[in-house]
Short mmCIF file of C-alpha atoms in Angstrom, two decimals:
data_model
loop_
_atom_site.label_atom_id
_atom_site.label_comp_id
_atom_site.label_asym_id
_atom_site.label_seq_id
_atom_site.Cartn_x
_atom_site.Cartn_y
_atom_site.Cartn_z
CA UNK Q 1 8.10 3.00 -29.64
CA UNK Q 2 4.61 3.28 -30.99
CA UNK Q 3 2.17 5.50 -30.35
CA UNK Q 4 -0.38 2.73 -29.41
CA UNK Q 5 2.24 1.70 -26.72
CA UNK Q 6 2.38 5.03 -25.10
CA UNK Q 7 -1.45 4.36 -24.82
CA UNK Q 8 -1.48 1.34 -23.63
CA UNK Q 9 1.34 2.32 -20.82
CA UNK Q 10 0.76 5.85 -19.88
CA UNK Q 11 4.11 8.01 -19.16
CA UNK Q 12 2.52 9.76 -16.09
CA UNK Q 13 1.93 6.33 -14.26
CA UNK Q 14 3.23 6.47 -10.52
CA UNK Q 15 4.37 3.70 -8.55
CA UNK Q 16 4.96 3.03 -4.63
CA UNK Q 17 6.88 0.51 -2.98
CA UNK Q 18 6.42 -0.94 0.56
CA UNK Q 19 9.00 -2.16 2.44
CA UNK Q 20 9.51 -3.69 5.90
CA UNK Q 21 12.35 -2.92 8.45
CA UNK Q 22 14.55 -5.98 7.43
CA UNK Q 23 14.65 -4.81 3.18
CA UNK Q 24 18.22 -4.08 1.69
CA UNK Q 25 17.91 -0.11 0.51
CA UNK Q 26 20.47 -0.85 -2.17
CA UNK Q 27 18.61 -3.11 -3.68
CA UNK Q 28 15.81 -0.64 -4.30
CA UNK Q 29 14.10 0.24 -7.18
CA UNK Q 30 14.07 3.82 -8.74
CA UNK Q 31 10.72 4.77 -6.95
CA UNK Q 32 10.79 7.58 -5.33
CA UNK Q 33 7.66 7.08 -2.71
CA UNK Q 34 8.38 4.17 -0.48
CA UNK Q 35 6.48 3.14 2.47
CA UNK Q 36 7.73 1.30 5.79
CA UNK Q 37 5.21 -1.39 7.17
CA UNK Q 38 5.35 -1.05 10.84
CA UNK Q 39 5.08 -4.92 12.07
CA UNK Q 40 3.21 -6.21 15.01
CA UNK Q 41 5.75 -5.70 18.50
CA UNK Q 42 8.71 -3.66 15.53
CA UNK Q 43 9.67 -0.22 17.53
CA UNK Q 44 8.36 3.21 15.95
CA UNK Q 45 12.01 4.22 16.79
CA UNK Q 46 13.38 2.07 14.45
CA UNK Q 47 10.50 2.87 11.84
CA UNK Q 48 11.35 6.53 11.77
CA UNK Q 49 15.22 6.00 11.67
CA UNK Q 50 14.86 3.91 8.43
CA UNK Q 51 12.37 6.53 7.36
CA UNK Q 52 15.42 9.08 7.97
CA UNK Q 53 17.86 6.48 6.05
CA UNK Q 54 15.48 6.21 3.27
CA UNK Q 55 15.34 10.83 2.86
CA UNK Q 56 19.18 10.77 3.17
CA UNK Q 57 19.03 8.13 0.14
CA UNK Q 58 16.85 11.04 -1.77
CA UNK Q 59 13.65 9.02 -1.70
CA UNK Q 60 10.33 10.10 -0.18
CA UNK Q 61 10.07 7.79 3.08
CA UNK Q 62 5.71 7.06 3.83
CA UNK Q 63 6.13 5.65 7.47
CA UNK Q 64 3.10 3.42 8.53
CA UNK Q 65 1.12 4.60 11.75
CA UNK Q 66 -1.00 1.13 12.91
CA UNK Q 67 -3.17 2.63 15.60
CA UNK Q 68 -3.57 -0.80 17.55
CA UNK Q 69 0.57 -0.82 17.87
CA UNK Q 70 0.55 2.42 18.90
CA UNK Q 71 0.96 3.02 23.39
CA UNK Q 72 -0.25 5.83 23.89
CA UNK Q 73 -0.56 10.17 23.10
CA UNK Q 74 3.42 10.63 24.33
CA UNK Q 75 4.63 7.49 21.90
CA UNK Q 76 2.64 8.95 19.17
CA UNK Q 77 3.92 12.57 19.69
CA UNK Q 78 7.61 11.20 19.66
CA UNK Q 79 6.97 8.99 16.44
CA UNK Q 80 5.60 12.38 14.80
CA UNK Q 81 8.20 14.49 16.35
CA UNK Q 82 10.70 11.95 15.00
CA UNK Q 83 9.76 11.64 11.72
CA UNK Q 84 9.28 15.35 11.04
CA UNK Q 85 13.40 15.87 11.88
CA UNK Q 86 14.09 13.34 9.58
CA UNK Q 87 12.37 14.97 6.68
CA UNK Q 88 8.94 13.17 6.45
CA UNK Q 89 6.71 14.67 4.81
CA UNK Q 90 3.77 12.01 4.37
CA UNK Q 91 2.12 8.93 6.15
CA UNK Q 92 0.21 6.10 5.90
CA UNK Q 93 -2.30 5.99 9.02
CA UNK Q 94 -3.91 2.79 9.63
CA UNK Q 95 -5.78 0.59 12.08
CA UNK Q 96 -3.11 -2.14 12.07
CA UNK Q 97 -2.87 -5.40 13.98
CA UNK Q 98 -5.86 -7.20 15.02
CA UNK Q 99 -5.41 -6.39 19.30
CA UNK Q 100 -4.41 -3.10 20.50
CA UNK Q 101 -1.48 -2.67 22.39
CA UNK Q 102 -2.67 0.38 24.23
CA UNK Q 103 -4.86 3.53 24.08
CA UNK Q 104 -5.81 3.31 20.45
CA UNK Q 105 -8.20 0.79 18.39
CA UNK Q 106 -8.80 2.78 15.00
CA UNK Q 107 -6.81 5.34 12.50
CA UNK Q 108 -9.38 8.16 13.34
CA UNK Q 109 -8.20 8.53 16.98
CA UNK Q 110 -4.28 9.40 15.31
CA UNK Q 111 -6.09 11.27 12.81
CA UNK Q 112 -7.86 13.61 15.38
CA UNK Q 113 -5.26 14.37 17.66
CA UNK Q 114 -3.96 16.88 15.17
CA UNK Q 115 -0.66 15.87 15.63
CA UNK Q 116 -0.34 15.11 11.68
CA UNK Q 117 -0.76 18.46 10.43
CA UNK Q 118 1.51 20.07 7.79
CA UNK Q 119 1.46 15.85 6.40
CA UNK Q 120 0.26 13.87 3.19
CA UNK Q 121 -2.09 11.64 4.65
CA UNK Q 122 -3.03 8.59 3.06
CA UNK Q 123 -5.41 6.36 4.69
CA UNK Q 124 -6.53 2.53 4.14
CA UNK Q 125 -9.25 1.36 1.67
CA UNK Q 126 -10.84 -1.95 1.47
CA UNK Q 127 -12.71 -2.58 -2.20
CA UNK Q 128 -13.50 -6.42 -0.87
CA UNK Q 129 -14.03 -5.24 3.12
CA UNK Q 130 -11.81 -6.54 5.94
CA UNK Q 131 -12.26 -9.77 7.76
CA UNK Q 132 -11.95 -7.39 11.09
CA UNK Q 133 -15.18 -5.37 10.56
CA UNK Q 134 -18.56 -5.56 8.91
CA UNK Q 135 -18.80 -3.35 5.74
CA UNK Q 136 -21.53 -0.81 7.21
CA UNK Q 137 -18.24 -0.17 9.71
CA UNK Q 138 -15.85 -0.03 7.28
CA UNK Q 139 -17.99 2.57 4.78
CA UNK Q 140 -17.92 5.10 8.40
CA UNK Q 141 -14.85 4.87 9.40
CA UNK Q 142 -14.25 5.83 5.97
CA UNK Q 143 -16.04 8.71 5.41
CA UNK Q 144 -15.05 10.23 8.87
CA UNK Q 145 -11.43 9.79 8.08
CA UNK Q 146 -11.50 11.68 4.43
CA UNK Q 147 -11.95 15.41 6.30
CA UNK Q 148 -8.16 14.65 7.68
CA UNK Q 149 -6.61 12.77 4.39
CA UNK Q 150 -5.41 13.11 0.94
CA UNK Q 151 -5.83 9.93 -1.00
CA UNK Q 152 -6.95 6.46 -0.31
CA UNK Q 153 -4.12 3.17 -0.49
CA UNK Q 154 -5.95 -0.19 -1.25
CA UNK Q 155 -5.05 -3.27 0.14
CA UNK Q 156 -3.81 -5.32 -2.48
CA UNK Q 157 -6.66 -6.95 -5.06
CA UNK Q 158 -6.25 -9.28 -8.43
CA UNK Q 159 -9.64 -8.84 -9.53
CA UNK Q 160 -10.41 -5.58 -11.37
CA UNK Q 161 -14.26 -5.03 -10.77
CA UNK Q 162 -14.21 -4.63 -7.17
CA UNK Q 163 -11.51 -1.93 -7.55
CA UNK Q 164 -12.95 -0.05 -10.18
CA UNK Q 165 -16.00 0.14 -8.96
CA UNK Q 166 -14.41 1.26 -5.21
CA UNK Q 167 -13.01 4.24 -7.14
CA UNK Q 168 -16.33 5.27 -8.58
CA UNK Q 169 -17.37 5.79 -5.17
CA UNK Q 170 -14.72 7.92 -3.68
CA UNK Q 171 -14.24 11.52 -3.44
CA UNK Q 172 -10.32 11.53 -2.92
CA UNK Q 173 -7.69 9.74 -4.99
CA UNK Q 174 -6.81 6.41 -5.03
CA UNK Q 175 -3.40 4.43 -5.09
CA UNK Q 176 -4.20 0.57 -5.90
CA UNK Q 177 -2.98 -1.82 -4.42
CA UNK Q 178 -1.11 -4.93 -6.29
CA UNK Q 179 1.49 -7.31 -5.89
CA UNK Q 180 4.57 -7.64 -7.83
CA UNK Q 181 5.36 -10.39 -9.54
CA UNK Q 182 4.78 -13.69 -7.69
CA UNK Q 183 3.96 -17.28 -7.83
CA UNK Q 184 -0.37 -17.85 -8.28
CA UNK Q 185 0.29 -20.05 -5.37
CA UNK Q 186 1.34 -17.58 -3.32
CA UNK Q 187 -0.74 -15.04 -4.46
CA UNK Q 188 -3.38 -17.30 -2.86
CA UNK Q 189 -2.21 -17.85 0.25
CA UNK Q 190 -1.24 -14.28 0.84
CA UNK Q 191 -4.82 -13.24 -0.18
CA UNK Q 192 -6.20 -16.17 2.09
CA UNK Q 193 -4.28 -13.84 4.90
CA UNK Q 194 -5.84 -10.74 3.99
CA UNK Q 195 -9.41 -11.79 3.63
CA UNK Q 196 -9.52 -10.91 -0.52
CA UNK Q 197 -12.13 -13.49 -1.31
CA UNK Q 198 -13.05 -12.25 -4.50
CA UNK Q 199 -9.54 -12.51 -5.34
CA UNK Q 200 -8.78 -15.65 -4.20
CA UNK Q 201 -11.63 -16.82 -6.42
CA UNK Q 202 -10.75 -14.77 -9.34
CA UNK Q 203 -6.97 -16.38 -9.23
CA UNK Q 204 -8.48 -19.91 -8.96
CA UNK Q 205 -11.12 -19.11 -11.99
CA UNK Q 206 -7.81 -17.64 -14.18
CA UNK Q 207 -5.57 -20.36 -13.18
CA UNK Q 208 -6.87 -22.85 -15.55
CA UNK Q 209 -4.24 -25.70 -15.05
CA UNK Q 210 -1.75 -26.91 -11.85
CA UNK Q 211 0.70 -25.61 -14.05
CA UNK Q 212 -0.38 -22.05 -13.99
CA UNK Q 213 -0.16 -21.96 -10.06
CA UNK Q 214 3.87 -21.97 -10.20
CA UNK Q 215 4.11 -19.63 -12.89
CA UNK Q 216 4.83 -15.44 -11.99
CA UNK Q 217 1.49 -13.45 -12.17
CA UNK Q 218 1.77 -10.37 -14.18
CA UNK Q 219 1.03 -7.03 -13.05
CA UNK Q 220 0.49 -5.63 -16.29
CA UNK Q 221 -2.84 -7.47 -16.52
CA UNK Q 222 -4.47 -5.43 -13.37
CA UNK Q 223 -2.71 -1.82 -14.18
CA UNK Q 224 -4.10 -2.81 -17.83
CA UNK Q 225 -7.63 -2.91 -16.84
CA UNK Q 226 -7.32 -0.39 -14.36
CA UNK Q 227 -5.48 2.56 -16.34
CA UNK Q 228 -8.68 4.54 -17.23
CA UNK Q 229 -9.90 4.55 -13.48
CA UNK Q 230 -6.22 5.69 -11.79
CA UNK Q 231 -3.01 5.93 -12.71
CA UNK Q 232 -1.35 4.92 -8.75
CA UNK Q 233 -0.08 1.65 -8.08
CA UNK Q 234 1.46 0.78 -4.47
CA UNK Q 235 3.38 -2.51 -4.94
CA UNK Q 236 3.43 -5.42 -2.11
CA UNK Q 237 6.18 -7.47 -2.59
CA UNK Q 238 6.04 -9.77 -0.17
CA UNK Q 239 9.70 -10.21 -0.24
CA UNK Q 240 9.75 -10.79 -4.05
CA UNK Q 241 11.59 -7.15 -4.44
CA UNK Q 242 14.40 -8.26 -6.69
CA UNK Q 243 11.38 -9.88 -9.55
CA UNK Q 244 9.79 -6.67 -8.97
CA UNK Q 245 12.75 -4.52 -9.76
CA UNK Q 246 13.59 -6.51 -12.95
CA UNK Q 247 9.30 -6.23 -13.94
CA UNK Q 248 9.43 -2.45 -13.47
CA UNK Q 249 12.61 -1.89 -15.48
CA UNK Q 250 11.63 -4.44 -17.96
CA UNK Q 251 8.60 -2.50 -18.49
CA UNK Q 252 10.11 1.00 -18.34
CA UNK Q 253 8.25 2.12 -15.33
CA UNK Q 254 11.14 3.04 -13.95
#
């Protein structure tokens, strides 16, 4: 391999994976952090026992805690209290659905209960805001959280600028969000989902024919532009995890 190669990829690049409760975990990639999305109505019991499968496989399990699917203190404490005896040693704390199911509407009211101590905390970051709040919102919430977390996860973006420039502003590291490899077509509709409107339009400006729509976006072009501001990726896969196994391998990132 060149040397202009090892420049262009760099050898210390980390990758995350996130997974829901239904994913195969012998189909998994050779990443070693992989996060559990806690669905809308799915049971934190069930989150924390595949976060317990997941350390008995040897890889670092990153249980999701949505505060809006959350009950109340006592659920919370036996989510925690679960996922400690399994071996979890980090989490992803997060507002979540849309409607609260009980006590708790934001991340910060996990966050100060204290309960987390002794974890990694990562929290969420939105470099195009969130269709749920205004961006004056989102920029407080944020800097309250940071006292109680380690590094920032992004929701997933396609255009570079917003994300770079996200990055420049913030005081803690931050894992990028991106997809793995999927159909421009779906890459729009998934971003029409999450409110990424300056993705959405950067797809449509960079799909230049119908054609283009059904062919696999690559990664590579994102981490590409992005490799001087971080060097964390957190992959969405949107059930596309066998075409993002082959696209890490294929590119020797794992």
């Amino acid at each position: 391999t060149s040397p202009r190669l090892h420049w262009y990829i760099p050898r210390n690049m980390q990758f995350s994976l996130e997974i829901t409760m239904k994913t195969d975990l012998s189909v998994l990639p050779k990443v070693k952090d992989v996060y559990i999305t806690m669905l809308p109505g799915d049971d934190f019991k069930k989150v924390a026992n595949k976060a317990k499968e997941l350390a008995q496989s040897g890889f670092n399990p990153v249980p999701h805690f949505p505060a809006r699917s959350i009950k109340n203190l006592n659920d919370l404490k036996d989510y925690v209290s679960m996922c400690k005896d399994f071996g979890v040693k980090q989490a992803l704390v997060i507002g979540g659905s849309s409607e609260p199911v009980g006590d708790y509407h934001c991340s910060l009211q996990l966050l100060e209960t204290g309960l987390f101590k002794g974890f990694k905390i990562g929290i969420a970051g939105h470099p195009e805001g969130s269709p749920d709040i205004s961006d004056s919102d989102l920029e407080k919430a944020m800097q309250d959280k940071k006292p109680f977390a380690d590094y920032i996860v992004t929701q997933w973006l396609l255009n570079p600028d917003p994300i770079a420039e996200f990055i420049s502003k913030q005081s803690l590291p931050v894992h990028v969000g991106i997809t793995g490899p999927l159909k421009i077509s779906s890459l729009i509709k998934f971003a029409n989902i999450v409110g990424a409107k300056n993705s959405i339009n950067f797809l449509k400006s960079n799909a230049s024919k119908a054609l283009d729509l059904l062919k696999p976006s690559d990664p590579n072009d994102l981490i590409n532009k992005l490799k001087g501001s971080t060097e964390n990726f957190h992959i969405y896969t949107f059930g596309g995890l066998k075409e993002t196994n082959s696209w890490l391998t294929k590119n020797n990132y794992v």
